[in-house]
Amino acid sequence: MEEQRTRRCDGPPWARGGPPGGRWHGPPWWNHRGEEDESGGHRPRWPWRSTLLLAAFVMVGSKFAAEAQPEREQLDALARALLLGGALLLLWRQRYPALVMCGTATTALVYFSAGYPYGPVFLTVALACFSAVLAGHRRLAWSALGTLWTVHLLVGHWLYRWLPPEGDPASSWGEEIAIAAWIVAILAVSELARARREQWDRDRAERRQAARRRADEERLRIARELHDVLAHSISVINVQAGVGLALLDSDPEQARTALTTIKAASKEALGEVRQVLDTLRTPGDAPRAPAPGLDRLPELVEQAAGAGLTVAVENGDGSGKLPPGADLAAFRIVQEALTNVVRHSGSRRARVRVDRTGDSLRLRIDDDGPATGEEAGGSGNGLAGMQERAAALGGTIEAGPREDGGFRVLAVLPLKKSRIPEEDR
């Protein structure tokens, strides 16, 4: 169940390798950070295809750009080496984004300083900047592009006299503004992509945390349910087994009665455990049997009588239909309280009072003590389970010794705006 919920809440389909039938959250390559290594991290992939396609585009596009700009230096071996080297540097953009940012900016700077024609070489710098910003190297990307524009400004308005091509006039300020706008656009797109990616990462982390929290709550619910189902029946079986062993020779008929009680209690426990396990096997299906409620209080009284405990029930105004969550919680609280009387109290009498006042249900379970001081195989989770059930509904539990030497469990459960999870109903 936990695995299924984790898959359902693990982000968009392309991020978890599922079918693309859900809502589109971004391009497929957006969160592909590479294969997982042995430590659970991600090894960046080598972007061969995109790099080779970009390198081919830069080489071919620069050739056409050179033909359209005959006043600039024509492409030679150095120009092609700079173009190809800057493009191939992008192979390392996921592993070393800072170095790639500096490398592509440097090759572009040398390319333009040598007087070669303007063209697609800007794309290598743009993609390197994009990768650097996404990797968290924001200041470096801003500094690299700012340096590139500053040096271009110096070359275009001062150093052009000593740099090729010969007779090249000073650059126009319109050209400088266009390059500055291009740089600002690259940075803006990169920052926007970074913000969106961080938001998606936060959303995915929240979904995973919510899935883990639901799985933990489900595990606690199942543990609490199994504890409540088994504790009462096993306590009855334990007491009756002791009675049967003690009377096996002296009073066989009474021993037979004890064995009959053991059989009935074990059968009921098996049925309830099977119901819980069926819920685990088919989490999406409705339970085949209704959840127990206070209408089964007479059964608890009968089972307690089988364990030698006489229970007096006072139903002040607790009759009537109750919300399923509150009804189940009330039944389990009474069941656990009576189980604790059987296990830990020397008294063989207990009193259960059920009152419905306004929008709350009040349960009070008393015994006259004294405590036996025996653990009786208890796990110590009984009171904690009752408190968890009450807290899930927004109610309270008070449990402790009375002044007259007995023990009291007092539970108050709200009957409106139940907060109990749907699976618990």
CSV table of C-alpha atoms in Angstrom, one decimal:
chain,number,residue,atom,x,y,z
A,1,MET,CA,0.0,0.0,0.0
A,2,GLU,CA,2.8,2.4,0.9
A,3,GLU,CA,4.5,1.7,-2.4
A,4,GLN,CA,1.3,2.3,-4.3
A,5,ARG,CA,0.7,5.6,-2.6
A,6,THR,CA,4.3,6.7,-3.2
A,7,ARG,CA,3.9,6.0,-6.9
A,8,ARG,CA,0.7,7.9,-7.0
A,9,CYS,CA,2.2,11.0,-5.3
A,10,ASP,CA,5.7,11.0,-6.8
A,11,GLY,CA,5.4,13.8,-9.1
A,12,PRO,CA,4.5,14.2,-12.8
A,13,PRO,CA,4.4,11.2,-15.1
A,14,TRP,CA,7.6,12.0,-16.9
A,15,ALA,CA,9.5,12.4,-13.6
A,16,ARG,CA,8.6,8.9,-12.4
A,17,GLY,CA,8.8,7.1,-15.7
A,18,GLY,CA,5.0,6.6,-16.1
A,19,PRO,CA,2.7,7.1,-19.0
A,20,PRO,CA,2.3,10.7,-20.2
A,21,GLY,CA,-1.4,10.6,-19.7
A,22,GLY,CA,-1.5,13.1,-16.8
A,23,ARG,CA,-1.1,16.8,-16.6
A,24,TRP,CA,1.9,18.1,-18.4
A,25,HIS,CA,4.3,19.8,-15.9
A,26,GLY,CA,7.3,20.5,-18.1
A,27,PRO,CA,9.6,19.2,-20.8
A,28,PRO,CA,10.7,15.6,-20.5
A,29,TRP,CA,14.3,16.5,-19.9
A,30,TRP,CA,13.5,18.9,-17.1
A,31,ASN,CA,14.1,16.7,-14.1
A,32,HIS,CA,16.2,14.0,-15.8
A,33,ARG,CA,19.3,14.6,-13.7
A,34,GLY,CA,20.8,11.2,-14.6
A,35,GLU,CA,20.9,7.7,-13.3
A,36,GLU,CA,21.0,7.0,-9.6
A,37,ASP,CA,24.4,6.0,-8.2
A,38,GLU,CA,25.0,3.6,-5.3
A,39,SER,CA,24.6,6.3,-2.7
A,40,GLY,CA,21.1,7.2,-4.0
A,41,GLY,CA,22.3,10.4,-5.7
A,42,HIS,CA,22.2,11.1,-9.4
A,43,ARG,CA,24.9,11.0,-12.0
A,44,PRO,CA,24.4,13.5,-14.7
A,45,ARG,CA,24.0,12.1,-18.1
A,46,TRP,CA,26.1,13.0,-21.1
A,47,PRO,CA,23.9,15.2,-23.4
A,48,TRP,CA,25.4,13.8,-26.6
A,49,ARG,CA,22.5,14.3,-29.0
A,50,SER,CA,21.6,17.8,-28.0
A,51,THR,CA,25.2,18.9,-28.0
A,52,LEU,CA,26.0,17.4,-31.4
A,53,LEU,CA,22.8,18.9,-32.9
A,54,LEU,CA,23.7,22.3,-31.5
A,55,ALA,CA,27.3,22.0,-32.7
A,56,ALA,CA,26.1,21.2,-36.2
A,57,PHE,CA,23.6,24.1,-36.1
A,58,VAL,CA,26.3,26.6,-34.9
A,59,MET,CA,28.8,25.5,-37.6
A,60,VAL,CA,26.3,25.7,-40.5
A,61,GLY,CA,24.6,28.8,-39.2
A,62,SER,CA,27.9,30.6,-38.8
A,63,LYS,CA,28.8,29.8,-42.4
A,64,PHE,CA,25.6,31.4,-43.6
A,65,ALA,CA,26.2,34.3,-41.2
A,66,ALA,CA,29.7,34.8,-42.7
A,67,GLU,CA,28.3,35.0,-46.2
A,68,ALA,CA,25.8,37.7,-45.0
A,69,GLN,CA,28.6,39.7,-43.3
A,70,PRO,CA,31.4,40.1,-45.9
A,71,GLU,CA,32.8,43.1,-43.9
A,72,ARG,CA,33.8,40.8,-41.0
A,73,GLU,CA,36.7,38.3,-41.0
A,74,GLN,CA,35.9,35.2,-42.9
A,75,LEU,CA,35.8,31.9,-41.1
A,76,ASP,CA,39.2,30.1,-40.9
A,77,ALA,CA,40.6,27.2,-38.9
A,78,LEU,CA,40.7,29.3,-35.7
A,79,ALA,CA,37.1,30.4,-36.0
A,80,ARG,CA,35.9,26.9,-36.6
A,81,ALA,CA,37.9,25.6,-33.7
A,82,LEU,CA,36.4,28.2,-31.4
A,83,LEU,CA,32.9,27.5,-32.7
A,84,LEU,CA,33.3,23.7,-32.4
A,85,GLY,CA,35.1,23.9,-29.0
A,86,GLY,CA,32.5,26.2,-27.5
A,87,ALA,CA,29.7,23.9,-28.6
A,88,LEU,CA,31.5,20.7,-27.4
A,89,LEU,CA,32.1,22.2,-24.0
A,90,LEU,CA,28.3,21.8,-23.5
A,91,LEU,CA,28.8,18.1,-23.1
A,92,TRP,CA,30.0,18.9,-19.5
A,93,ARG,CA,27.3,21.4,-18.7
A,94,GLN,CA,25.5,19.1,-16.3
A,95,ARG,CA,28.6,17.9,-14.5
A,96,TYR,CA,30.7,21.2,-14.4
A,97,PRO,CA,28.2,24.0,-15.2
A,98,ALA,CA,30.5,26.7,-13.8
A,99,LEU,CA,33.5,25.7,-15.9
A,100,VAL,CA,31.4,25.4,-19.0
A,101,MET,CA,29.9,28.8,-18.4
A,102,CYS,CA,33.4,30.4,-18.2
A,103,GLY,CA,34.6,28.3,-21.1
A,104,THR,CA,31.8,29.2,-23.6
A,105,ALA,CA,32.0,32.9,-22.6
A,106,THR,CA,35.7,32.9,-23.2
A,107,THR,CA,35.5,31.3,-26.6
A,108,ALA,CA,32.7,33.7,-27.6
A,109,LEU,CA,34.8,36.6,-26.4
A,110,VAL,CA,37.9,35.5,-28.4
A,111,TYR,CA,35.7,34.8,-31.4
A,112,PHE,CA,34.2,38.3,-31.5
A,113,SER,CA,37.5,40.0,-30.6
A,114,ALA,CA,39.0,38.3,-33.6
A,115,GLY,CA,36.5,40.1,-35.9
A,116,TYR,CA,34.6,37.0,-36.9
A,117,PRO,CA,30.9,37.4,-37.9
A,118,TYR,CA,28.1,37.5,-35.5
A,119,GLY,CA,25.9,34.4,-35.5
A,120,PRO,CA,24.7,31.3,-33.6
A,121,VAL,CA,27.7,31.3,-31.3
A,122,PHE,CA,25.4,33.2,-28.9
A,123,LEU,CA,23.4,30.0,-28.5
A,124,THR,CA,26.3,28.1,-26.8
A,125,VAL,CA,26.7,30.9,-24.2
A,126,ALA,CA,22.9,31.0,-23.7
A,127,LEU,CA,22.7,27.3,-23.0
A,128,ALA,CA,25.7,27.3,-20.7
A,129,CYS,CA,24.1,30.2,-18.8
A,130,PHE,CA,20.9,28.3,-18.5
A,131,SER,CA,22.6,25.3,-17.1
A,132,ALA,CA,24.7,27.3,-14.7
A,133,VAL,CA,21.7,29.2,-13.3
A,134,LEU,CA,19.7,26.0,-12.8
A,135,ALA,CA,22.7,24.4,-11.0
A,136,GLY,CA,22.8,27.4,-8.6
A,137,HIS,CA,25.7,29.3,-10.0
A,138,ARG,CA,23.6,32.5,-10.5
A,139,ARG,CA,26.3,35.0,-9.6
A,140,LEU,CA,28.8,33.4,-11.9
A,141,ALA,CA,26.4,33.4,-14.8
A,142,TRP,CA,25.5,37.0,-14.3
A,143,SER,CA,29.2,37.9,-13.9
A,144,ALA,CA,30.3,36.0,-17.0
A,145,LEU,CA,27.6,37.6,-19.2
A,146,GLY,CA,28.3,41.0,-17.8
A,147,THR,CA,32.0,40.6,-18.5
A,148,LEU,CA,31.2,39.4,-22.0
A,149,TRP,CA,29.1,42.5,-22.7
A,150,THR,CA,31.7,44.8,-21.1
A,151,VAL,CA,34.6,43.5,-23.2
A,152,HIS,CA,32.5,43.6,-26.3
A,153,LEU,CA,31.7,47.2,-25.5
A,154,LEU,CA,35.4,48.0,-25.1
A,155,VAL,CA,36.3,46.2,-28.3
A,156,GLY,CA,33.5,47.9,-30.3
A,157,HIS,CA,34.3,51.4,-29.1
A,158,TRP,CA,38.0,51.5,-28.3
A,159,LEU,CA,40.1,48.4,-29.1
A,160,TYR,CA,38.6,48.0,-32.6
A,161,ARG,CA,41.4,50.2,-34.0
A,162,TRP,CA,44.0,47.5,-33.2
A,163,LEU,CA,41.8,44.4,-33.8
A,164,PRO,CA,40.7,42.8,-37.0
A,165,PRO,CA,39.1,43.4,-39.4
A,166,GLU,CA,41.0,46.4,-40.7
A,167,GLY,CA,39.0,49.5,-41.3
A,168,ASP,CA,36.2,48.3,-39.1
A,169,PRO,CA,34.3,51.3,-37.7
A,170,ALA,CA,33.1,51.6,-34.1
A,171,SER,CA,30.0,49.6,-33.2
A,172,SER,CA,26.7,51.5,-33.0
A,173,TRP,CA,25.1,51.9,-29.7
A,174,GLY,CA,22.0,50.3,-31.1
A,175,GLU,CA,24.0,47.2,-31.6
A,176,GLU,CA,25.3,47.3,-28.0
A,177,ILE,CA,21.7,47.8,-26.7
A,178,ALA,CA,20.5,44.8,-28.7
A,179,ILE,CA,23.3,42.6,-27.2
A,180,ALA,CA,22.5,43.9,-23.7
A,181,ALA,CA,18.8,43.1,-24.3
A,182,TRP,CA,19.8,39.6,-25.5
A,183,ILE,CA,21.9,39.0,-22.4
A,184,VAL,CA,19.1,40.2,-20.1
A,185,ALA,CA,16.6,38.0,-21.9
A,186,ILE,CA,18.9,35.0,-21.4
A,187,LEU,CA,19.2,35.7,-17.7
A,188,ALA,CA,15.5,36.3,-17.3
A,189,VAL,CA,14.6,33.0,-18.9
A,190,SER,CA,17.2,31.2,-16.8
A,191,GLU,CA,16.0,32.7,-13.6
A,192,LEU,CA,12.4,31.9,-14.4
A,193,ALA,CA,13.3,28.3,-15.2
A,194,ARG,CA,15.2,28.1,-12.0
A,195,ALA,CA,12.3,29.4,-10.0
A,196,ARG,CA,9.9,27.0,-11.7
A,197,ARG,CA,12.2,24.0,-11.1
A,198,GLU,CA,12.7,24.9,-7.4
A,199,GLN,CA,8.9,25.1,-7.1
A,200,TRP,CA,8.4,21.7,-8.7
A,201,ASP,CA,11.1,20.2,-6.5
A,202,ARG,CA,9.4,21.6,-3.4
A,203,ASP,CA,6.0,20.3,-4.6
A,204,ARG,CA,7.5,16.9,-5.3
A,205,ALA,CA,9.2,16.8,-1.9
A,206,GLU,CA,5.9,17.8,-0.2
A,207,ARG,CA,4.0,15.1,-2.1
A,208,ARG,CA,6.6,12.5,-1.0
A,209,GLN,CA,6.4,13.7,2.6
A,210,ALA,CA,2.6,13.6,2.5
A,211,ALA,CA,2.8,10.0,1.1
A,212,ARG,CA,5.2,8.9,3.8
A,213,ARG,CA,3.0,10.6,6.4
A,214,ARG,CA,-0.1,8.8,5.1
A,215,ALA,CA,1.8,5.5,5.1
A,216,ASP,CA,2.9,6.1,8.7
A,217,GLU,CA,-0.7,6.9,9.7
A,218,GLU,CA,-2.0,3.9,7.9
A,219,ARG,CA,0.6,1.7,9.6
A,220,LEU,CA,-0.3,3.1,13.1
A,221,ARG,CA,-4.0,2.6,12.3
A,222,ILE,CA,-3.5,-1.0,11.4
A,223,ALA,CA,-1.3,-1.7,14.4
A,224,ARG,CA,-3.9,0.0,16.7
A,225,GLU,CA,-6.7,-2.0,15.1
A,226,LEU,CA,-4.9,-5.3,15.4
A,227,HIS,CA,-3.9,-4.6,19.0
A,228,ASP,CA,-7.5,-3.8,20.0
A,229,VAL,CA,-8.9,-6.8,18.1
A,230,LEU,CA,-6.4,-9.2,19.6
A,231,ALA,CA,-5.8,-7.9,23.1
A,232,HIS,CA,-9.4,-8.4,24.4
A,233,SER,CA,-9.8,-11.9,22.9
A,234,ILE,CA,-6.3,-13.1,24.0
A,235,SER,CA,-7.0,-11.8,27.5
A,236,VAL,CA,-10.2,-13.8,27.7
A,237,ILE,CA,-8.4,-16.8,26.2
A,238,ASN,CA,-5.6,-16.4,28.8
A,239,VAL,CA,-7.9,-16.3,31.7
A,240,GLN,CA,-10.1,-19.1,30.6
A,241,ALA,CA,-7.0,-21.3,29.8
A,242,GLY,CA,-5.9,-20.8,33.4
A,243,VAL,CA,-9.3,-21.7,34.6
A,244,GLY,CA,-9.4,-24.8,32.4
A,245,LEU,CA,-6.0,-26.0,33.5
A,246,ALA,CA,-6.9,-25.5,37.2
A,247,LEU,CA,-10.2,-27.3,37.0
A,248,LEU,CA,-9.3,-30.0,34.4
A,249,ASP,CA,-9.1,-32.8,37.0
A,250,SER,CA,-11.4,-31.5,39.8
A,251,ASP,CA,-14.3,-30.0,37.7
A,252,PRO,CA,-14.2,-31.3,34.1
A,253,GLU,CA,-17.6,-29.7,33.3
A,254,GLN,CA,-16.3,-26.2,34.3
A,255,ALA,CA,-13.1,-26.9,32.3
A,256,ARG,CA,-15.3,-27.7,29.3
A,257,THR,CA,-17.1,-24.4,29.7
A,258,ALA,CA,-13.7,-22.6,29.8
A,259,LEU,CA,-12.6,-24.4,26.6
A,260,THR,CA,-15.9,-23.4,24.9
A,261,THR,CA,-15.3,-19.8,25.8
A,262,ILE,CA,-11.8,-20.0,24.4
A,263,LYS,CA,-13.1,-21.4,21.2
A,264,ALA,CA,-15.7,-18.7,20.8
A,265,ALA,CA,-13.2,-15.9,21.6
A,266,SER,CA,-10.6,-17.2,19.2
A,267,LYS,CA,-13.2,-17.6,16.4
A,268,GLU,CA,-14.3,-14.0,16.8
A,269,ALA,CA,-10.7,-12.8,17.0
A,270,LEU,CA,-9.8,-14.7,13.8
A,271,GLY,CA,-12.8,-13.1,12.0
A,272,GLU,CA,-11.9,-9.6,12.9
A,273,VAL,CA,-8.2,-10.2,12.1
A,274,ARG,CA,-9.3,-11.6,8.7
A,275,GLN,CA,-11.4,-8.4,8.1
A,276,VAL,CA,-8.4,-6.2,8.8
A,277,LEU,CA,-6.1,-8.3,6.5
A,278,ASP,CA,-8.7,-8.2,3.7
A,279,THR,CA,-8.6,-4.4,4.0
A,280,LEU,CA,-4.8,-4.6,3.5
A,281,ARG,CA,-5.0,-6.8,0.5
A,282,THR,CA,-7.7,-4.7,-1.3
A,283,PRO,CA,-7.2,-1.1,0.0
A,284,GLY,CA,-9.5,0.4,-2.6
A,285,ASP,CA,-12.5,-1.9,-1.8
A,286,ALA,CA,-15.1,-1.2,0.9
A,287,PRO,CA,-15.0,-3.5,4.0
A,288,ARG,CA,-17.1,-6.6,3.6
A,289,ALA,CA,-18.4,-6.4,7.2
A,290,PRO,CA,-19.5,-3.3,9.0
A,291,ALA,CA,-17.2,-1.8,11.6
A,292,PRO,CA,-18.1,-2.6,15.2
A,293,GLY,CA,-19.9,0.0,17.2
A,294,LEU,CA,-21.6,0.5,20.6
A,295,ASP,CA,-24.5,-1.7,19.4
A,296,ARG,CA,-22.1,-4.6,20.1
A,297,LEU,CA,-21.6,-3.6,23.7
A,298,PRO,CA,-23.6,-6.6,24.9
A,299,GLU,CA,-21.1,-8.9,23.1
A,300,LEU,CA,-18.3,-7.2,25.1
A,301,VAL,CA,-20.2,-7.7,28.3
A,302,GLU,CA,-20.6,-11.4,27.4
A,303,GLN,CA,-17.0,-11.9,26.6
A,304,ALA,CA,-15.9,-10.1,29.8
A,305,ALA,CA,-18.2,-12.5,31.7
A,306,GLY,CA,-16.4,-15.4,30.1
A,307,ALA,CA,-13.2,-14.0,31.6
A,308,GLY,CA,-14.8,-13.8,35.0
A,309,LEU,CA,-15.6,-10.1,34.9
A,310,THR,CA,-19.1,-8.8,35.6
A,311,VAL,CA,-19.9,-5.6,33.7
A,312,ALA,CA,-22.8,-3.3,34.5
A,313,VAL,CA,-23.8,-1.0,31.6
A,314,GLU,CA,-25.5,2.3,32.3
A,315,ASN,CA,-26.7,3.9,29.1
A,316,GLY,CA,-27.8,7.4,30.2
A,317,ASP,CA,-28.5,8.9,26.7
A,318,GLY,CA,-26.0,7.1,24.5
A,319,SER,CA,-28.5,5.4,22.3
A,320,GLY,CA,-29.2,6.5,18.7
A,321,LYS,CA,-27.1,6.5,15.6
A,322,LEU,CA,-23.5,7.7,15.9
A,323,PRO,CA,-21.1,8.7,13.2
A,324,PRO,CA,-19.2,5.6,12.0
A,325,GLY,CA,-15.8,7.0,13.2
A,326,ALA,CA,-17.0,7.9,16.7
A,327,ASP,CA,-19.0,4.6,17.0
A,328,LEU,CA,-15.9,2.5,16.2
A,329,ALA,CA,-13.6,4.5,18.5
A,330,ALA,CA,-16.1,4.3,21.3
A,331,PHE,CA,-16.4,0.5,20.9
A,332,ARG,CA,-12.6,0.1,20.9
A,333,ILE,CA,-12.1,2.3,23.9
A,334,VAL,CA,-14.6,0.4,26.0
A,335,GLN,CA,-13.1,-2.9,24.7
A,336,GLU,CA,-9.6,-1.9,25.7
A,337,ALA,CA,-10.6,-0.5,29.0
A,338,LEU,CA,-12.4,-3.8,29.9
A,339,THR,CA,-9.3,-5.7,28.7
A,340,ASN,CA,-7.2,-3.7,31.1
A,341,VAL,CA,-9.5,-4.5,34.0
A,342,VAL,CA,-9.2,-8.2,33.2
A,343,ARG,CA,-5.5,-8.0,33.0
A,344,HIS,CA,-4.5,-5.6,35.7
A,345,SER,CA,-7.3,-5.3,38.2
A,346,GLY,CA,-8.1,-7.5,41.2
A,347,SER,CA,-11.7,-6.5,40.9
A,348,ARG,CA,-14.1,-8.7,39.1
A,349,ARG,CA,-16.7,-6.0,38.6
A,350,ALA,CA,-16.6,-3.1,36.2
A,351,ARG,CA,-19.1,-0.3,35.3
A,352,VAL,CA,-19.6,1.3,31.9
A,353,ARG,CA,-21.6,4.4,31.5
A,354,VAL,CA,-22.4,6.0,28.1
A,355,ASP,CA,-23.8,9.5,27.9
A,356,ARG,CA,-24.6,11.6,24.9
A,357,THR,CA,-24.6,15.3,25.7
A,358,GLY,CA,-25.1,17.8,22.9
A,359,ASP,CA,-22.5,17.2,20.2
A,360,SER,CA,-20.2,14.8,22.3
A,361,LEU,CA,-20.2,11.3,23.5
A,362,ARG,CA,-19.0,10.7,27.0
A,363,LEU,CA,-17.7,7.2,28.1
A,364,ARG,CA,-16.8,6.3,31.6
A,365,ILE,CA,-15.4,2.9,32.6
A,366,ASP,CA,-14.7,2.2,36.3
A,367,ASP,CA,-13.4,-0.7,38.3
A,368,ASP,CA,-13.0,-1.0,42.1
A,369,GLY,CA,-9.4,-2.3,42.0
A,370,PRO,CA,-7.0,-2.9,43.5
A,371,ALA,CA,-4.3,-3.3,40.8
A,372,THR,CA,-2.8,-6.8,40.7
A,373,GLY,CA,0.7,-5.5,39.6
A,374,GLU,CA,0.8,-8.2,36.9
A,375,GLU,CA,1.6,-7.4,33.3
A,376,ALA,CA,-0.4,-10.3,32.0
A,377,GLY,CA,1.5,-10.2,28.8
A,378,GLY,CA,0.4,-6.6,28.0
A,379,SER,CA,2.4,-4.5,25.5
A,380,GLY,CA,1.7,-1.2,27.3
A,381,ASN,CA,0.1,0.2,24.1
A,382,GLY,CA,-3.5,0.0,25.3
A,383,LEU,CA,-3.8,3.5,26.8
A,384,ALA,CA,-1.7,5.0,24.0
A,385,GLY,CA,-4.1,3.4,21.5
A,386,MET,CA,-7.1,4.8,23.2
A,387,GLN,CA,-5.5,8.3,23.3
A,388,GLU,CA,-4.7,8.0,19.6
A,389,ARG,CA,-8.3,7.1,18.7
A,390,ALA,CA,-9.7,10.0,20.8
A,391,ALA,CA,-7.2,12.4,19.3
A,392,ALA,CA,-8.0,11.4,15.8
A,393,LEU,CA,-11.6,12.5,16.4
A,394,GLY,CA,-10.6,15.6,18.3
A,395,GLY,CA,-11.6,14.1,21.7
A,396,THR,CA,-9.8,13.5,25.0
A,397,ILE,CA,-8.9,10.6,27.2
A,398,GLU,CA,-8.3,10.7,30.9
A,399,ALA,CA,-7.2,7.5,32.6
A,400,GLY,CA,-5.8,7.0,36.1
A,401,PRO,CA,-6.5,5.7,39.6
A,402,ARG,CA,-9.5,6.9,41.6
A,403,GLU,CA,-9.2,8.2,45.1
A,404,ASP,CA,-11.1,5.2,46.5
A,405,GLY,CA,-8.5,2.8,45.0
A,406,GLY,CA,-10.1,1.9,41.8
A,407,PHE,CA,-9.3,2.9,38.2
A,408,ARG,CA,-11.2,5.1,35.8
A,409,VAL,CA,-11.1,5.7,32.1
A,410,LEU,CA,-13.0,8.8,30.9
A,411,ALA,CA,-13.3,9.6,27.2
A,412,VAL,CA,-15.1,12.5,25.5
A,413,LEU,CA,-15.6,12.1,21.8
A,414,PRO,CA,-17.0,14.9,19.6
A,415,LEU,CA,-19.8,13.7,17.2
A,416,LYS,CA,-19.5,16.5,14.6
A,417,LYS,CA,-16.6,17.4,12.3
A,418,SER,CA,-15.0,14.1,12.8
A,419,ARG,CA,-11.3,14.2,11.8
A,420,ILE,CA,-10.8,10.4,11.7
A,421,PRO,CA,-9.4,9.2,8.4
A,422,GLU,CA,-11.7,7.7,5.9
A,423,GLU,CA,-9.9,4.3,6.1
A,424,ASP,CA,-10.7,4.0,9.8
A,425,ARG,CA,-14.4,4.1,9.2
